[in-house]
Tab-separated table of C-alpha atoms in Angstrom:
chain	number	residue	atom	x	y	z
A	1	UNK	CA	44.779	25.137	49.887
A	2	UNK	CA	41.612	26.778	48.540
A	3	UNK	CA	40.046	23.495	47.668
A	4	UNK	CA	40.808	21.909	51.575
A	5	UNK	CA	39.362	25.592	52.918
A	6	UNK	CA	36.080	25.472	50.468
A	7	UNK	CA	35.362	21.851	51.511
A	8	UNK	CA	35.802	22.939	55.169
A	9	UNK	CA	33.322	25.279	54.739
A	10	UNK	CA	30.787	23.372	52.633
A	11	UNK	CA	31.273	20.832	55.283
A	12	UNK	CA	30.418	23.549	58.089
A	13	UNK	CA	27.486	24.560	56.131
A	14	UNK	CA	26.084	21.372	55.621
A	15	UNK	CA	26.053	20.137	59.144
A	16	UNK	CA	24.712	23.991	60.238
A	17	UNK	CA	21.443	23.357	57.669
A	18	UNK	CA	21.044	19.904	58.123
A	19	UNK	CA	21.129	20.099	61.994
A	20	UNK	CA	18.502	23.215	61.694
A	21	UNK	CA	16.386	20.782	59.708
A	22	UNK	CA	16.853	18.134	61.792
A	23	UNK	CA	15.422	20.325	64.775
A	24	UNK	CA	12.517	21.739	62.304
A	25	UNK	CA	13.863	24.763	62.793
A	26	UNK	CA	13.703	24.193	58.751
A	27	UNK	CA	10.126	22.633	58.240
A	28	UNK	CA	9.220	21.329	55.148
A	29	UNK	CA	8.695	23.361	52.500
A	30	UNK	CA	11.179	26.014	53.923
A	31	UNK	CA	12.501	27.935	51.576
A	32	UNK	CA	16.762	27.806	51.916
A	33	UNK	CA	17.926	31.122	50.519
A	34	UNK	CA	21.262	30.930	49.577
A	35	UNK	CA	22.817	34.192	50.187
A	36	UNK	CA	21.186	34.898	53.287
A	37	UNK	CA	23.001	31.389	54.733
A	38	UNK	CA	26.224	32.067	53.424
A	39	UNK	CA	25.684	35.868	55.325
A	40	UNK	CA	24.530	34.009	58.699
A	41	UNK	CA	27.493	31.808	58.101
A	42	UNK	CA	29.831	34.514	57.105
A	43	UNK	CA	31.276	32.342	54.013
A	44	UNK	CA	30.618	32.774	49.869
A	45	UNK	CA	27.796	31.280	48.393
A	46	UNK	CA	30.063	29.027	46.653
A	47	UNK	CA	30.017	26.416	49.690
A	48	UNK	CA	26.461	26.538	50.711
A	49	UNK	CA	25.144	25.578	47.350
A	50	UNK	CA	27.947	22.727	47.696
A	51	UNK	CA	26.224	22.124	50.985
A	52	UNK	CA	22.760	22.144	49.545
A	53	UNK	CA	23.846	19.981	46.931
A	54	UNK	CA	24.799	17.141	48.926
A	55	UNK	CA	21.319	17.498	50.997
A	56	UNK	CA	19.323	17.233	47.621
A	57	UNK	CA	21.277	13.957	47.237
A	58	UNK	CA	20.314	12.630	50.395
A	59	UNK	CA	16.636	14.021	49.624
A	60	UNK	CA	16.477	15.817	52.405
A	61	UNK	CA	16.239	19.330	49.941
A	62	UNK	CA	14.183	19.526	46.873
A	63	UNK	CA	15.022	22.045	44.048
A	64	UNK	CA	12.198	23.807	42.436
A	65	UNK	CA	11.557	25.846	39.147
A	66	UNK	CA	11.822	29.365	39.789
A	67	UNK	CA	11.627	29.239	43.874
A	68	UNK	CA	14.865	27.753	44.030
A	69	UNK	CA	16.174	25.231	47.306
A	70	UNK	CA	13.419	24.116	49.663
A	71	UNK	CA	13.660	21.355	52.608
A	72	UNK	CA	11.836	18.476	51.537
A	73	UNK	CA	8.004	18.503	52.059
A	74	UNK	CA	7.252	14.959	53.488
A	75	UNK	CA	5.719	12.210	50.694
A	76	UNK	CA	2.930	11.095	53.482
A	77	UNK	CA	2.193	8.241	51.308
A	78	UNK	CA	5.658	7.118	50.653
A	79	UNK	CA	6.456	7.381	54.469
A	80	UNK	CA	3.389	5.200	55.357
A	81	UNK	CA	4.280	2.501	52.869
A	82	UNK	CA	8.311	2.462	54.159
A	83	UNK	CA	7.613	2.497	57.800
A	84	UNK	CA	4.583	-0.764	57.150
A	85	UNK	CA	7.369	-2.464	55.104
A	86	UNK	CA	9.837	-1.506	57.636
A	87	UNK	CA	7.708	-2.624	60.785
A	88	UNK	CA	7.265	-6.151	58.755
A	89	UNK	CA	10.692	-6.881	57.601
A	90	UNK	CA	12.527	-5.419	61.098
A	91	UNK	CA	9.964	-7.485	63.438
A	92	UNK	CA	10.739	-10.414	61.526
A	93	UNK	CA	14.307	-10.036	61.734
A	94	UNK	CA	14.327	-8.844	65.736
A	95	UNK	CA	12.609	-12.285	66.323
A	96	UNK	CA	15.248	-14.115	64.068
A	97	UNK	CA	17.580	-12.187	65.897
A	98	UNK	CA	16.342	-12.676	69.353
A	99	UNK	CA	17.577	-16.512	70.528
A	100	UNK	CA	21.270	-15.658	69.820
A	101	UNK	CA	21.261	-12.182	71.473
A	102	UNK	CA	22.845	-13.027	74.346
A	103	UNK	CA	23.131	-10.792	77.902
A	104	UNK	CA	26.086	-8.647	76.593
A	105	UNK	CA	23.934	-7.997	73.685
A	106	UNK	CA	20.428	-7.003	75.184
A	107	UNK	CA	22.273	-5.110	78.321
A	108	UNK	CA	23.816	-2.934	75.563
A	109	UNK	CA	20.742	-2.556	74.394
A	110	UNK	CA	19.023	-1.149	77.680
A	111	UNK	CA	22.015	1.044	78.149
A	112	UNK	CA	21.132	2.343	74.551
A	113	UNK	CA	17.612	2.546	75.942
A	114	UNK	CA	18.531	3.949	79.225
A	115	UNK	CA	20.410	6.658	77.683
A	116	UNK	CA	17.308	7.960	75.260
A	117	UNK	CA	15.138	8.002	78.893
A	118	UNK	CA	17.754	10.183	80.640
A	119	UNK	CA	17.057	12.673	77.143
A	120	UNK	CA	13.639	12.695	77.511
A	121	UNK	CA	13.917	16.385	80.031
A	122	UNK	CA	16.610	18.017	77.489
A	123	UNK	CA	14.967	16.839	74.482
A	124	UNK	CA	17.584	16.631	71.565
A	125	UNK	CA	15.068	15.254	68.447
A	126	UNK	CA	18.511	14.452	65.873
A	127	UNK	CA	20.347	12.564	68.913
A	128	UNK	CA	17.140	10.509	70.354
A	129	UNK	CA	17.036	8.806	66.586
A	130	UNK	CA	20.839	8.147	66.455
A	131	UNK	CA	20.451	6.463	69.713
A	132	UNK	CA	17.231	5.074	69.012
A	133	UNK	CA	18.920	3.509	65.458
A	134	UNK	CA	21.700	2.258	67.647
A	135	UNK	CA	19.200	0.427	69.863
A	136	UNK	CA	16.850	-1.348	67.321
A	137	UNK	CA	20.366	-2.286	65.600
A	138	UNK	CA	21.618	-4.212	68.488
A	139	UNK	CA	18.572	-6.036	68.169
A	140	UNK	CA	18.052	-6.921	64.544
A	141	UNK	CA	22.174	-7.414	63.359
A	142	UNK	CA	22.403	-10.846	64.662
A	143	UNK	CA	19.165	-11.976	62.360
A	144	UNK	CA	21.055	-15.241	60.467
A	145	UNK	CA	18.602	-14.536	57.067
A	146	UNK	CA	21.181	-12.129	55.204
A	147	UNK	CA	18.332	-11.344	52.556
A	148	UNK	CA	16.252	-10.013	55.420
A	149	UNK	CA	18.469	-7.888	57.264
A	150	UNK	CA	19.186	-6.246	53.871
A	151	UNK	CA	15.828	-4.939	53.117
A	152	UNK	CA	16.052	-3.617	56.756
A	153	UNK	CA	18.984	-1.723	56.258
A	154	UNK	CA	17.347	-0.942	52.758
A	155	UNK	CA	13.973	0.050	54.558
A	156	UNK	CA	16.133	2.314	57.389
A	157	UNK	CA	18.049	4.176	54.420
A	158	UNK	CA	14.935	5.345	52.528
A	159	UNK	CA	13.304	6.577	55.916
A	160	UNK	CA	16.221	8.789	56.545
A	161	UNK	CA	16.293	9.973	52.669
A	162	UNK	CA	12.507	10.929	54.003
A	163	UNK	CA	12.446	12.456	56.764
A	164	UNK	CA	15.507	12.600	59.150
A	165	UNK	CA	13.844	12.856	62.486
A	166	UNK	CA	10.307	11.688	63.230
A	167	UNK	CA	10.615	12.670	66.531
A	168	UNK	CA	11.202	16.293	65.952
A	169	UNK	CA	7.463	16.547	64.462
A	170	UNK	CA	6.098	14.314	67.529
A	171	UNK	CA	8.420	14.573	70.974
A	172	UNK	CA	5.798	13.087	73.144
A	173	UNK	CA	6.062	9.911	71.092
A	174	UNK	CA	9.768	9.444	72.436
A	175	UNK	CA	8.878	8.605	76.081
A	176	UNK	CA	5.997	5.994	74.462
A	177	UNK	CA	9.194	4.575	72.587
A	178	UNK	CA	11.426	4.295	75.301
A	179	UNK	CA	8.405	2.049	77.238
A	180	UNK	CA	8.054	0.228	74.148
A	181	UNK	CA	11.869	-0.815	74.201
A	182	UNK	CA	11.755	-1.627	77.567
A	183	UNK	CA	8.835	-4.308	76.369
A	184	UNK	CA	10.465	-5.298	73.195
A	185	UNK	CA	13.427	-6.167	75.865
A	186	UNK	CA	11.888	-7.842	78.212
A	187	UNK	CA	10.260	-10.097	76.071
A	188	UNK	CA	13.327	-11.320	74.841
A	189	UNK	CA	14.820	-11.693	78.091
A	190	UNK	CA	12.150	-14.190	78.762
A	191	UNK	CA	12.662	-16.162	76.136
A	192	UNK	CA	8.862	-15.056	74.479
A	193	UNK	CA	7.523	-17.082	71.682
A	194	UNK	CA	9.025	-15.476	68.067
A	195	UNK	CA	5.603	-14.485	67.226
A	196	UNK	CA	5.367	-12.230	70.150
A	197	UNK	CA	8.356	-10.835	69.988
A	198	UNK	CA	8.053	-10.149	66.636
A	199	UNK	CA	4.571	-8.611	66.942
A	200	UNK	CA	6.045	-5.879	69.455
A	201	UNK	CA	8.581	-4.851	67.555
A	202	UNK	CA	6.278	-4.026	64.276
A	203	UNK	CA	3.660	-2.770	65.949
A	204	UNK	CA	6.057	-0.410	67.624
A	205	UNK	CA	7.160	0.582	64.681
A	206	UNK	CA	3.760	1.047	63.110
A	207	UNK	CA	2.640	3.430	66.274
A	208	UNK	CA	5.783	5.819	65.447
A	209	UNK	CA	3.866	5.789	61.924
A	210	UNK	CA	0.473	6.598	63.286
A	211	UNK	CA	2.053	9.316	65.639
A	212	UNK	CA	3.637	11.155	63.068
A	213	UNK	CA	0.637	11.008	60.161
A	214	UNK	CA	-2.011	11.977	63.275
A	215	UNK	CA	0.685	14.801	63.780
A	216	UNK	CA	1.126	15.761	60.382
A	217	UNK	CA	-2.477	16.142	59.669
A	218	UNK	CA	-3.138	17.765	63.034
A	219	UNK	CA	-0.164	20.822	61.481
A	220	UNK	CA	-1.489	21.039	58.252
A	221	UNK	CA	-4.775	21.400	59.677
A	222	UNK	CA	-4.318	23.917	62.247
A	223	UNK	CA	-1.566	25.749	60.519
A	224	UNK	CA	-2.747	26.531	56.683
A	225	UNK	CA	-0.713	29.100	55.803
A	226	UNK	CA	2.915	27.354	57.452
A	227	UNK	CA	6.052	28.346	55.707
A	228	UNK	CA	4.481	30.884	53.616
């Protein structure tokens, strides 16, 4: 019964810090201090280390000598090199993808689409990126090249292991990506060439790149002395 009770709790732990870095509430760099969680959560430390544990896993929290947990700082390089990889591999699959998706398909996809617009006024970064995964999924599952739609899935898991939310570091880049679906979608519906198609959906995938890195520098620039 103790067991079932301290995974309840390490599970409650791990979905409060997560969400709070999800949100940036938790920047990078943010140092996670054990016992002052486990006080705000009113549990043992026992569970949020569990907790923490399973976030270093998913590389979301980085353990260092002698300062202890902190949330991930972002690898600016790494991040540049998945999302270029990922805008090449996913735009190449969308197009693949794009003469079987039929009108069940792509008006799924605009609901998807229709439902990140209607977020835009109560602005939920963690949420928009479920919804905006959900989207871009309709679009690229039905690619018929199996080895291609793996390093997709491959190129989606190491973002997330990055950074979980781009859009909590740059919100005004969600109502640019809900435009840019809209685009992607009715490109499709008019039967586009694959070229084009594909070309839209990389380079909006390399603009959510540029929007976060101009972001990023813009922070680290303006605020020096962040998360000291």
């Amino acid at each position: 019964m103790t067991s079932v009770a301290s995974a309840s709790k390490s599970e409650q732990a791990y979905t409060w810090i997560r969400s709070r870095i999800s949100a940036h509430a938790f920047g990078p760099g943010y140092r996670l201090v054990l016992g002052s969680i486990a006080e705000e959560l009113n549990m043992s430390v026992v569970p949020v280390r569990e907790a923490i544990r399973r976030l270093e896993a998913e590389g979301l929290v980085t353990f260092e000598r002698n300062v202890g947990a902190r949330v991930t700082l972002v690898d600016e390089s790494e991040y540049a090199h998945a999302m270029q990889t990922l805008g090449l591999v996913e735009g190449a699959a969308t197009a693949l993808s794009a003469p079987l998706l039929d009108e069940a398909a792509l008006d799924e996809a605009a609901e998807v689409n229709a439902k990140m617009a209607r977020m835009l006024e109560h602005f939920d970064a963690h949420a928009f990126t479920e919804l905006n995964r959900e989207f871009h999924s309709v679009l690229f599952e039905p690619c018929p090249n199996p080895h291609l739609l793996d390093l997709v899935h491959r190129g989606w898991a190491r973002l997330s292991g990055i950074r979980d939310s781009t859009f909590a570091y740059v919100p005004g880049r969600a109502q640019h990506s809900v435009d840019e679906h809209t685009q992607i979608l009715e490109l499709i519906r008019g039967g586009a060439d694959a070229l084009e198609i594909e070309l839209a959906a990389r380079n909006h995938r390399w603009r959510t790149r540029d929007a976060f890195l101009d972001a990023l520098h813009a922070r680290s620039t303006h605020t020096p002395g962040e998360g000291s």
